[in-house]
XYZ file of C-alpha atoms in Angstrom:
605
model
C 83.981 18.732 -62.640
C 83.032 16.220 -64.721
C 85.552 13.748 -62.894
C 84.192 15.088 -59.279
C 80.446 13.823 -60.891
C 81.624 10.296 -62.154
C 82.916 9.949 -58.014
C 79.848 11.085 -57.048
C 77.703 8.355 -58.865
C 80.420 5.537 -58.129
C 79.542 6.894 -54.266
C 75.801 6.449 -55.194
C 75.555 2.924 -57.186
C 78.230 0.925 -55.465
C 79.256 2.438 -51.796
C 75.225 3.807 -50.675
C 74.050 0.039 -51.316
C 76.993 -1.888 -49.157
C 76.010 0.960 -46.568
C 72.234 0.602 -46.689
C 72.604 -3.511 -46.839
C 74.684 -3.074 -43.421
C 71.972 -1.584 -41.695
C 69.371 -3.905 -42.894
C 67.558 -5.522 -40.304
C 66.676 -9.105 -39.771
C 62.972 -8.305 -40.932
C 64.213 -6.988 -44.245
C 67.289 -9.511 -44.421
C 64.322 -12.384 -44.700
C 61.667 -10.388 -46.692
C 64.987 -10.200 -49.510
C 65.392 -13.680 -49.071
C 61.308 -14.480 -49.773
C 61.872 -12.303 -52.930
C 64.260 -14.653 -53.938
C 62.071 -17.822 -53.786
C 59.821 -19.056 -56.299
C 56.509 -21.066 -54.952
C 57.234 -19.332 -52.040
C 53.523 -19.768 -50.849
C 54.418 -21.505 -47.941
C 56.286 -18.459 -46.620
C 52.648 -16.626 -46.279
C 53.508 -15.497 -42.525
C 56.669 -14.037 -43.974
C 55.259 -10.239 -44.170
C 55.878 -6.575 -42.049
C 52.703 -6.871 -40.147
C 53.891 -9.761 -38.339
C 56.431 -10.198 -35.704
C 59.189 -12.218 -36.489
C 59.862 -13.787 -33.343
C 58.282 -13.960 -29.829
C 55.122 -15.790 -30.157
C 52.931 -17.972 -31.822
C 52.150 -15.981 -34.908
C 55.937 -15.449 -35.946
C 57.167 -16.788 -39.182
C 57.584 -20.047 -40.205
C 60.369 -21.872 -40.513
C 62.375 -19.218 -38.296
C 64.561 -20.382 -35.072
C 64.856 -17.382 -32.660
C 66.244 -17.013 -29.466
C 65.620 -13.815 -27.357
C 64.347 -12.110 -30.646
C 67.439 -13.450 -32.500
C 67.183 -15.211 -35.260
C 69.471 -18.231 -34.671
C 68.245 -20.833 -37.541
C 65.942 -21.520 -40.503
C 64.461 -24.593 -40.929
C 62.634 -24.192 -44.260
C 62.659 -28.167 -45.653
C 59.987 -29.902 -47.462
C 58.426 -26.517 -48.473
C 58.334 -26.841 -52.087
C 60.610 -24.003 -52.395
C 63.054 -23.387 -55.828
C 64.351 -20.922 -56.864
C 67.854 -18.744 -56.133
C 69.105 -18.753 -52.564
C 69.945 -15.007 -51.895
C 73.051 -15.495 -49.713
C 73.405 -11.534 -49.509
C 70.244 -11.122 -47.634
C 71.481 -14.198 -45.344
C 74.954 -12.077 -44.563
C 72.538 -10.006 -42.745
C 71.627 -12.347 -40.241
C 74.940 -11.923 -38.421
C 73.536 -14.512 -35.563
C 72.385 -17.510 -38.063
C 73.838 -20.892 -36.712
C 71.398 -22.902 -39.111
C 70.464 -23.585 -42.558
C 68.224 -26.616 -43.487
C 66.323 -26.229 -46.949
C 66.394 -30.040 -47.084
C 63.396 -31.930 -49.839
C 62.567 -28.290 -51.556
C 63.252 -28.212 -55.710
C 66.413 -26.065 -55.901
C 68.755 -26.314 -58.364
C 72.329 -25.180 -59.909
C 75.163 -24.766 -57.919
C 75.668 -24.974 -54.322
C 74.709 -21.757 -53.268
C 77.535 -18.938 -51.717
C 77.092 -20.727 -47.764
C 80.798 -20.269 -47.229
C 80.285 -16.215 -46.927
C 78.033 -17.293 -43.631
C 81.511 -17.948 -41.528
C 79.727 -18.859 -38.249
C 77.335 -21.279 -39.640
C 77.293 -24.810 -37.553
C 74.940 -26.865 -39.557
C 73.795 -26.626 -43.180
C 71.247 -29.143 -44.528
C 70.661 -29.111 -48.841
C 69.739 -33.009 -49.250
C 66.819 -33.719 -51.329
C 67.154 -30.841 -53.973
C 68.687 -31.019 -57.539
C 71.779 -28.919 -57.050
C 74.734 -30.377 -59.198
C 77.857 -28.949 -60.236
C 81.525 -29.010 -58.680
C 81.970 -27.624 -55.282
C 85.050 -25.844 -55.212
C 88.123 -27.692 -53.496
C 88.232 -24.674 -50.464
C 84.380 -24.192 -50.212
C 84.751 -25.159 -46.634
C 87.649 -23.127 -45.700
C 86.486 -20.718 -43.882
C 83.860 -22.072 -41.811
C 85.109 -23.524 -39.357
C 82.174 -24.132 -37.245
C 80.599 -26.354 -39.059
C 79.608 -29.320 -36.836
C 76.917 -30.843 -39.954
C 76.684 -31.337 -43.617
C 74.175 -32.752 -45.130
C 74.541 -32.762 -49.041
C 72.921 -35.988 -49.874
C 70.149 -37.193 -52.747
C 71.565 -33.685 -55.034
C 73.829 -34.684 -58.564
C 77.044 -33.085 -57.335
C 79.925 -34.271 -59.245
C 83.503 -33.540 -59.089
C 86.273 -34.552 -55.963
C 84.320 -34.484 -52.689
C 86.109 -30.934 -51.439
C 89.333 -31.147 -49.816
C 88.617 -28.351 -47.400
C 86.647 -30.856 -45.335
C 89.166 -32.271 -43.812
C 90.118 -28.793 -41.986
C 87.124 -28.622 -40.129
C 87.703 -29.275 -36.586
C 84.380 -29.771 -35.046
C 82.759 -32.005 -37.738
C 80.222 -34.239 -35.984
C 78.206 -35.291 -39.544
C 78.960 -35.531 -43.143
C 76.456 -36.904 -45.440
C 77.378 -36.795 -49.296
C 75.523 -40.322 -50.703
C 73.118 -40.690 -53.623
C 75.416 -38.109 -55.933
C 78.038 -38.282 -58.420
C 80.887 -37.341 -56.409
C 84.257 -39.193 -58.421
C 87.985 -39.342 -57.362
C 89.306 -40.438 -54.477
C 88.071 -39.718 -50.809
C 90.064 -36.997 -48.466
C 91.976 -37.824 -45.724
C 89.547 -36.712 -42.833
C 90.336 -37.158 -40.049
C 88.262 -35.790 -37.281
C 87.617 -37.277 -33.592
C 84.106 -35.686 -33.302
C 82.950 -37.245 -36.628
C 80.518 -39.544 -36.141
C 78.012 -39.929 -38.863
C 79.710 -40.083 -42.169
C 78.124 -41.826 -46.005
C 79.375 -41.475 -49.236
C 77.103 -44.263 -50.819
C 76.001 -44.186 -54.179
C 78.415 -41.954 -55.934
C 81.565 -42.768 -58.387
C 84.217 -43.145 -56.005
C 87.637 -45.041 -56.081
C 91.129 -45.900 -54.493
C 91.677 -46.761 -51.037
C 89.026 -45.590 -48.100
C 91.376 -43.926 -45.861
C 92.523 -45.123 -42.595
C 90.876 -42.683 -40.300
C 87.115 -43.448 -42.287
C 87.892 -47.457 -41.832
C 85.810 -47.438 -38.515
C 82.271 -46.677 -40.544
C 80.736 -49.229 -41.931
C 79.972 -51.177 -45.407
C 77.090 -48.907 -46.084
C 78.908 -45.475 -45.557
C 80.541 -46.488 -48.689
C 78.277 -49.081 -50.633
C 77.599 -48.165 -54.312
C 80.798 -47.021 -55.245
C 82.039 -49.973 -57.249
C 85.966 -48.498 -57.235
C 86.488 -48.055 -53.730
C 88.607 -51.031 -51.465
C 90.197 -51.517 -48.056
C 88.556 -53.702 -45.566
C 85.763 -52.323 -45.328
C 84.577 -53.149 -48.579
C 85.876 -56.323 -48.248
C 87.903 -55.409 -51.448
C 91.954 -55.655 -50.954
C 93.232 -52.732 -52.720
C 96.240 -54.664 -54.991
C 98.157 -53.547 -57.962
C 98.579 -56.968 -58.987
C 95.387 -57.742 -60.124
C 96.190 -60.934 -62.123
C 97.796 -62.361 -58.883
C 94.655 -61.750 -56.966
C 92.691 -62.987 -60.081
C 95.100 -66.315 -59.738
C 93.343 -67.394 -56.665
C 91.807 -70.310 -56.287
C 88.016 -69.977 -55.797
C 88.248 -71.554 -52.134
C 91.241 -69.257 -51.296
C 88.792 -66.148 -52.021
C 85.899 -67.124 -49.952
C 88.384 -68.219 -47.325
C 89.648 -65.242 -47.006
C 86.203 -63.005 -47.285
C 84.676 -65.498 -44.605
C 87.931 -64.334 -42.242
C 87.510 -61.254 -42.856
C 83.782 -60.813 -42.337
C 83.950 -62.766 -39.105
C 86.875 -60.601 -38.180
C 84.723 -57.442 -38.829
C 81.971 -59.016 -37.485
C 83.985 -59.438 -34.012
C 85.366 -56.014 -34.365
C 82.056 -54.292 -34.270
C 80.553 -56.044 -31.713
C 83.154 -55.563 -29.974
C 83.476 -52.002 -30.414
C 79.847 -51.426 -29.779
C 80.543 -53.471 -26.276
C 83.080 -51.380 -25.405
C 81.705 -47.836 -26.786
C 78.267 -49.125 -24.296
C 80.556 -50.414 -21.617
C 82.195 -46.687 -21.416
C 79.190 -44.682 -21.762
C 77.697 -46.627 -19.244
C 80.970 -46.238 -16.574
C 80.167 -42.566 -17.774
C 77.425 -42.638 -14.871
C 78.145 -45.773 -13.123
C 78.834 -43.745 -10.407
C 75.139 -42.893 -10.041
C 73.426 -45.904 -11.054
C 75.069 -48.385 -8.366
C 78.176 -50.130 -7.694
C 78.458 -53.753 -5.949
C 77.578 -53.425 -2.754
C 80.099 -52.789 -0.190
C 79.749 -52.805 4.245
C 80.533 -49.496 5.058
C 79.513 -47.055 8.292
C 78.291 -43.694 8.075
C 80.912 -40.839 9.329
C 79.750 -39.714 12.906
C 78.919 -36.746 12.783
C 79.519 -34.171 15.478
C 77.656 -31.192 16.569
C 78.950 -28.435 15.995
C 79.246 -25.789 18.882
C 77.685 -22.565 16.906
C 74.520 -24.450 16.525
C 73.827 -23.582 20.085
C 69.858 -22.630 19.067
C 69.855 -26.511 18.094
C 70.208 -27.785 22.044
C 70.425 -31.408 23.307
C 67.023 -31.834 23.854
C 66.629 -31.589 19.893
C 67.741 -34.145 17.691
C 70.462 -34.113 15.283
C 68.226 -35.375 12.651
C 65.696 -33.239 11.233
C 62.317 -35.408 10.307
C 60.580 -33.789 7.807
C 57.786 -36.483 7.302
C 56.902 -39.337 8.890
C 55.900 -41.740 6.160
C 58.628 -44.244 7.331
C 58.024 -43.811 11.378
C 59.972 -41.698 13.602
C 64.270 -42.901 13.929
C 66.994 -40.314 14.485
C 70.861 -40.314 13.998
C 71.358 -43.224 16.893
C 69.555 -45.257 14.559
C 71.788 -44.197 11.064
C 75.035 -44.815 13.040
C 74.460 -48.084 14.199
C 73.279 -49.208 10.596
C 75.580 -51.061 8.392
C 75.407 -49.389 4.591
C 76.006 -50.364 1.054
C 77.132 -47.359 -1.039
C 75.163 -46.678 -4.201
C 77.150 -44.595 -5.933
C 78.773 -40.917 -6.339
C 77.550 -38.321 -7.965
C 78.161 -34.635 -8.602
C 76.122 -33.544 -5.294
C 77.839 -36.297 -3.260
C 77.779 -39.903 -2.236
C 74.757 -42.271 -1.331
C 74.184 -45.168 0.519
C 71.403 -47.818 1.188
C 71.446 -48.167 5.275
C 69.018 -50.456 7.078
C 68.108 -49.609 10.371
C 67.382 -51.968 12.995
C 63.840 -51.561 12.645
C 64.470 -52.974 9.572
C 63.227 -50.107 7.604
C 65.788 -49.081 4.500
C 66.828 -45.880 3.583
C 68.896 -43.885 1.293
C 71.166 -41.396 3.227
C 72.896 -38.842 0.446
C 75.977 -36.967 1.578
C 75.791 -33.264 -0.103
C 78.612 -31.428 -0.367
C 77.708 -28.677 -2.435
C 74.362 -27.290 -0.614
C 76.489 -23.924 0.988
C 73.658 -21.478 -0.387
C 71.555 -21.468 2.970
C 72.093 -21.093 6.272
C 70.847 -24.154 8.727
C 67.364 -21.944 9.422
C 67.059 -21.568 5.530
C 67.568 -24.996 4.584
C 65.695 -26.367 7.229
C 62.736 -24.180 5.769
C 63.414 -25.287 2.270
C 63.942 -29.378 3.514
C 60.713 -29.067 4.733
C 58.767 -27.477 2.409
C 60.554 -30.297 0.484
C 59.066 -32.979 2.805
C 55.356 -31.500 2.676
C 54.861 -32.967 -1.497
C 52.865 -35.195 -1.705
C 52.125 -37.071 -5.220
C 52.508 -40.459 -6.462
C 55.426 -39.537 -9.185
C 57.569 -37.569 -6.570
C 59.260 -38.887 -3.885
C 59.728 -36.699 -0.645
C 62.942 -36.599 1.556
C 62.429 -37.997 5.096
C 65.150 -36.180 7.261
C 68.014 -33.932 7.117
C 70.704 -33.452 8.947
C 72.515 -30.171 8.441
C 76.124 -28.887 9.003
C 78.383 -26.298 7.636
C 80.728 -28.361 5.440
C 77.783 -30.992 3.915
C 74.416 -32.674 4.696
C 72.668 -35.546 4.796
C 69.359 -35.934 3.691
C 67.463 -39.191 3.994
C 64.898 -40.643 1.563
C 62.782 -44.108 1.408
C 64.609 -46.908 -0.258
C 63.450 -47.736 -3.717
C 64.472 -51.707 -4.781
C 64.374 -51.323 -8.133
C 66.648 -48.499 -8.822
C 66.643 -45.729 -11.464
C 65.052 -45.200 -14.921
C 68.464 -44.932 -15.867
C 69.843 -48.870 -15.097
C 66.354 -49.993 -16.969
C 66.946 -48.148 -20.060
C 70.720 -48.709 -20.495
C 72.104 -51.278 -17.888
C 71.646 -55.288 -17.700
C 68.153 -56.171 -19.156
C 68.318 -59.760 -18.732
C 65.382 -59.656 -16.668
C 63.661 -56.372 -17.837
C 62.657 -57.130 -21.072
C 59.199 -57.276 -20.931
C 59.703 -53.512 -18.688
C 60.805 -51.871 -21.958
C 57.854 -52.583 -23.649
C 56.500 -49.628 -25.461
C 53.428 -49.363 -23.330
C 55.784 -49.257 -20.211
C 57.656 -46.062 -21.583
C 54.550 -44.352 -22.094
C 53.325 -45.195 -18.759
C 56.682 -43.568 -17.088
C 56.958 -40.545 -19.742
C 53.398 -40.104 -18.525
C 54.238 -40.259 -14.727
C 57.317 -38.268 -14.920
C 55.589 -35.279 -16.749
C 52.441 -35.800 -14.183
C 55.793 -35.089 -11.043
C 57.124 -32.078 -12.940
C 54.088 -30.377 -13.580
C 53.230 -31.131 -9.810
C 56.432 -29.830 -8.500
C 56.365 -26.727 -10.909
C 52.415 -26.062 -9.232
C 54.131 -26.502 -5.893
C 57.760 -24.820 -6.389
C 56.459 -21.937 -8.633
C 58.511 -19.640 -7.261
C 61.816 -21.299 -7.800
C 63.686 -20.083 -10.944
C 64.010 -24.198 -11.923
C 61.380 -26.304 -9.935
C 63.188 -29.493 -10.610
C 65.973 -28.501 -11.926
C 67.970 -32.468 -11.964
C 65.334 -34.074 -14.184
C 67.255 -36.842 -16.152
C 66.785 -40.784 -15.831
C 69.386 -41.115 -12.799
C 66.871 -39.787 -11.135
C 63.925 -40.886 -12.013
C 63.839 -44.175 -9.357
C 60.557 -46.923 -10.623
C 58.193 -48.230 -7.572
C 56.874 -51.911 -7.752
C 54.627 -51.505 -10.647
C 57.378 -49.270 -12.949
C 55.576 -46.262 -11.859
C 58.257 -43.151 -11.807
C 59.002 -41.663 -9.131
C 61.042 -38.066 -9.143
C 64.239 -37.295 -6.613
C 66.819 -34.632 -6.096
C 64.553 -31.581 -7.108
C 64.151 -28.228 -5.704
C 67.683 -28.195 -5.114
C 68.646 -24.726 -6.840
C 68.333 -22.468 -3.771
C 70.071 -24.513 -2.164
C 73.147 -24.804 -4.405
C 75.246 -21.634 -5.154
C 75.139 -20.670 -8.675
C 78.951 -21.378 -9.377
C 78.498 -24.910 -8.547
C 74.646 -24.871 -9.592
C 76.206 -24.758 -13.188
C 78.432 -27.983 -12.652
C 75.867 -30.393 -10.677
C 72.533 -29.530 -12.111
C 71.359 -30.546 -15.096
C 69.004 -28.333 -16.090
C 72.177 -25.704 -16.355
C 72.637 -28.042 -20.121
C 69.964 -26.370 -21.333
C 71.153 -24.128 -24.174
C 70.079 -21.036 -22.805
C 72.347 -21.361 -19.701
C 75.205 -22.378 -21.915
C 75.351 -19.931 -24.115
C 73.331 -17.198 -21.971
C 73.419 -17.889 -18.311
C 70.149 -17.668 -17.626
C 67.679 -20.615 -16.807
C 63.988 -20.951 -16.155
C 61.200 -23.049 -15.822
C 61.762 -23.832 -19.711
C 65.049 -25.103 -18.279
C 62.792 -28.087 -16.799
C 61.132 -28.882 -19.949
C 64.098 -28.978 -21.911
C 65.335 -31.958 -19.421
C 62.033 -33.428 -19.634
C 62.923 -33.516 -23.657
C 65.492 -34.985 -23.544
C 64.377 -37.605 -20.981
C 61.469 -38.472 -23.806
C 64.344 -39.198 -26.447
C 66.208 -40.657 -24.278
C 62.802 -43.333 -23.730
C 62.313 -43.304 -27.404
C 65.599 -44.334 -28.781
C 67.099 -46.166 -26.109
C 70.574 -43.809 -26.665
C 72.620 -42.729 -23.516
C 72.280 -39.143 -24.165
C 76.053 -36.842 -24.418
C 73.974 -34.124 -23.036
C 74.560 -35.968 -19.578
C 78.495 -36.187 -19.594
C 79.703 -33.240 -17.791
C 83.333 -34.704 -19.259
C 84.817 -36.372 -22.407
C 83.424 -37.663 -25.266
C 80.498 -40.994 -25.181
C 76.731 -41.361 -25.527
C 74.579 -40.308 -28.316
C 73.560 -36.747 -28.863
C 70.061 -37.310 -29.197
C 69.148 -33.998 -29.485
C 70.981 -33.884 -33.194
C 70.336 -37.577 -34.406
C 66.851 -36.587 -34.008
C 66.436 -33.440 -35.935
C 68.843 -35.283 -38.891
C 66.087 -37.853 -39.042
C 63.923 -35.897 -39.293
C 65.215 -33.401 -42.040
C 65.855 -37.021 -43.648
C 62.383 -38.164 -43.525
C 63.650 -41.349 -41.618
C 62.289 -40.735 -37.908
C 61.181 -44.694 -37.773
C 65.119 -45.291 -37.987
C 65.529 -43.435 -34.206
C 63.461 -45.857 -32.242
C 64.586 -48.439 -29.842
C 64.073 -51.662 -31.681
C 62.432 -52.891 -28.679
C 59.598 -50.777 -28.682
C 58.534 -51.688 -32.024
C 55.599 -53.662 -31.342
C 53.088 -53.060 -33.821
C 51.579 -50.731 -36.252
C 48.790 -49.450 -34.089
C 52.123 -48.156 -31.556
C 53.581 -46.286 -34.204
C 51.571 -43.192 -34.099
C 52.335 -41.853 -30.247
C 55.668 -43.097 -31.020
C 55.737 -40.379 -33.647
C 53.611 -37.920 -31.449
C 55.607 -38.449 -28.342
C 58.927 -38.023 -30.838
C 57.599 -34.611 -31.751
C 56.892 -33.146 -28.257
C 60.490 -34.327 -27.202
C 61.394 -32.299 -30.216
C 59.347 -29.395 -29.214
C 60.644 -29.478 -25.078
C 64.015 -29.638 -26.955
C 63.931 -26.067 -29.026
C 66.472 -24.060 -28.941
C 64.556 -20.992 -28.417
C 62.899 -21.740 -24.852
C 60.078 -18.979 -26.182
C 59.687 -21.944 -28.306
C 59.028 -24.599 -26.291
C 55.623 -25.736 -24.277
C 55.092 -25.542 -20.770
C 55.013 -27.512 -18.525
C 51.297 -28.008 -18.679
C 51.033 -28.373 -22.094
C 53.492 -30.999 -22.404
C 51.231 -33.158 -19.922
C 48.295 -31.895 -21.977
C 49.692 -33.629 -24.757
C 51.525 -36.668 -23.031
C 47.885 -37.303 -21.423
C 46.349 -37.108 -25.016
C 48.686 -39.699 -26.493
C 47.947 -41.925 -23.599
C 44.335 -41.191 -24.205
C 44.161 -42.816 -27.434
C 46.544 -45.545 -26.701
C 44.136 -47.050 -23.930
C 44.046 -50.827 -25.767
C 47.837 -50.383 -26.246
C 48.312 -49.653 -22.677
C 45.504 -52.162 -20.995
């Protein structure tokens, strides 16, 4: 009996608690974490009376999406304390930790239990201690680590090196000693290990960072400290004075060469990433005649081929397409353009669509001209259409100066003075002025827009934006909707399938990073790797308390621009959440774009 008791209370005080902790829900998972926490004031809006996510009263510092909680982002919160990783094991759906510039101490906490985890941000406390050599083992998701400005000592963790989908590794500013892993990851591409005690050789797959990724670490050589690693010390010693700086000048202006190289080629490729939308040298071609097609019998002889849907540039028809010589502009996933000019002389852009199957003709023509009815100075209207079973043409006015896209990141030989800061702010303002118009206008379209990024956005005379190739989702069918649309990036259609008019504002965030820094963005590559992910460089900056470091060098004027630099920054942050729940509206975003502006009238005279 006495044995059957002793089973009974091993039942109650060991088995009853692993039972109860795995039907603890999120709200109780984060309430046990609060416990945890010492000056924990901060966490006030952490209590049961409160929702945790959906609104504007949930708790701070918690990511959701569709009530989920997907991240915490709890730096700079004056937080200490011990981390309670069991509560966190509850949170089966956490992707993000970031406890960054808070006062916690001892050793790294238990993260490795979260398996799924992708990024994990600690800089800024006072942990210390040795982190075992297979911390990282099994998390392979991890795309960032950030460990920096802690007093971690020991071998940097060998388990690194496993993870396949490292993007960022920060360990600087510790006391990390030995010799550096052997990492070797394609997708790494932020890595620093300044300021610690490190030696030996920096290994052959790091050599492509630079002198400060490894600065302050007085035993570490290889080219890129400009430090041969040699045995034979006393022949190196032998050298004669001129010998050394011989050699250090070769290599510097070998390195020096290398880089700018390298950054040449790394633009060069990101750039070819969408050359194919931003123009190629002009070539003569002819448009493909096109014939009619036999089941269109409702559209009879006496009614043209081409559709006009507005007037703006006069009244011309197919006759006067076919007989114009064209220059093609460029390919892109929709189809092919072309710059014709017709013998009236007027010029137009005539896009071949292959992927507009969605609609009927009678559909599309309704849609084309709804389409052709906008009218507002930041969105540009088609003119005609021309519809047939297999593609389409639709025709737009001519725009010399090109797209948004060419200004920011093609030849600026004669644009420099168009990059000024004030000029961004002008066409962020314009471009949110379009979207907000065509979201008043296409309301009942699941995505409005739906294309917004800086291909097309084309820039009028006076740099003034002007907005093409939206309210093209009902015409697309969703299976190719996902591939050619842009607003289909958005991280609720990725991971969810589902888009909205929060869709829209996400592009329009990334369009205002894309302004700020002057970075191609990855989010546009639909293949391989390039461009900056501006999206992530961002939010590191800012969990580093370095957001002056993401700006486009050219924009930095003067002091007085600094401050809707920093306020624009934050609303591309904000049109960037994960959580679309999260993220303004379209009206609000103008509300605040036209606020900056508002305050920057002497910047922008």
């Amino acid at each position: 009996m006495a044995n059957v008791r002793h089973l009974f209370l091993l039942l109650l005080f060991f088995i009853l608690p692993l039972v109860t902790t795995a039907s603890m829900t999120e709200m109780e998972a984060l309430l046990l974490l609060k416990k945890s926490l010492t000056n924990a004031q901060s966490l006030n809006s952490w209590h049961p009376g409160s929702p945790v996510c959906g609104d504007k009263r949930s708790w701070v510092g918690v990511i959701c999406f569709n009530n989920v909680i997907r991240g915490l982002r709890l730096g700079r919160m004056g937080l200490s304390g011990e981390i309670n990783v069991d509560a966190l094991v509850n949170l089966p759906k956490l992707r993000s930790i970031s406890i960054a510039n808070n006062s916690f101490s001892g050793q790294i906490p238990s993260f490795n239990r979260l398996h799924a985890l992708k990024a994990i941000y600690l800089s800024g406390n006072k942990f210390s201690g040795e982190i075992p050599p297979d911390f990282f083992s099994n998390m392979n998701s991890l795309k960032k680590i950030w460990l920096s400005r802690n007093s971690f000592s020991g071998m940097i963790p060998t388990s690194l090196a496993n993870l396949k989908n490292l993007i960022e590794l920060h360990l600087d500013d510790n006391g990390f000693s030995g010799t550096i892993p052997h990492i070797d990851q394609p997708k790494l591409k932020s890595f620093n290990v300044s300021n610690n005690a490190l030696f030996g050789e920096i290994p052959t797959s790091l050599k492509r960072f630079g002198k400060s990724s490894f600065a302050g670490n007085e035993g570490l050589c290889g080219d890129s400290m400009d430090k041969k690693c040699n045995s034979n010390n006393g022949n190196a010693q032998g050298m004669s004075k001129v010998a050394v700086v011989s050699v250090v000048l070769v290599v510097v202006i070998c390195m020096v060469g290398l880089v700018l190289t390298s950054r040449s080629k790394q633009r060069e490729r990101e750039f070819d990433e969408f050359s194919r939308e931003i123009g190629e040298e002009a070539i003569e071609v002819h448009l493909p005649e096109m014939k009619k097609e036999s089941s269109h019998t409702k559209r009879a002889s006496t009614v043209p081929q081409l559709i006009l849907v507005n007037e703006k540039k006069g009244v011309f028809g197919m006759p006067d397409l076919m007989k114009a010589a064209a220059e093609v502009l460029g390919n892109g996933g929709l189809g092919s353009s072309y710059k014709a000019v017709m013998g009236n002389g007027v010029a137009v852009v005539v896009k071949r669509m292959r992927e507009m199957n969605r609609m009927g003709d009678d559909g599309f023509e309704v849609e084309m001209r709804r389409l052709g009815r906008l009218r507002h100075p930041n969105v540009l209207p088609p003119l005609a259409f021309h519809f047939r079973k297999e593609e389409k043409l639709l025709v737009y006015e001519y725009i010399p100066r090109g797209s948004l896209l060419y200004l920011l990141h093609g030849d600026r030989g004669q644009s420099d003075k168009a990059l000024s800061w004030s000029t961004r702010l002008r066409i962020i303002q314009g471009i949110a002025r379009g979207v907000a118009y065509i979201h008043t206008q296409l309301a009942s379209f699941d995505l409005p827009h739906g294309n917004l990024k800086s291909s097309n956005v084309l820039l009028g005379p006076d740099l003034e934006p002007l907005l093409i190739d939206y309210g093209y989702s009902p015409l697309v069918a969703p299976q190719q909707a996902s591939r050619v649309l842009f607003a289909y990036k958005a991280p609720e259609s990725i991971q969810y399938h589902h888009v909205s008019h929060k869709s829209d504002v996400y592009c329009l965030g990334i369009l205002i990073l894309e302004i700020l820094t002057g970075k191609f963005p990855s989010q546009y590559l639909t293949y391989g790797n390039g461009g900056t992910d501006v999206v992530q460089m961002v939010e590191s900056a800012i969990s580093e308390q370095r957001e002056p470091d993401v700006y486009d060098p050219e924009i930095l004027e003067s002091g007085k621009s600094h401050e809707s630099m920093e306020r624009c920054l934050w609303l591309g942050v904000a049109c960037t959440e994960l959580n679309p729940e999260r993220r303004p509206d379209i009206r609000e975003a103008v509300r605040q774009i036209e606020e900056i502006v508002a305050k920057c009238e002497d910047l922008l005279s």
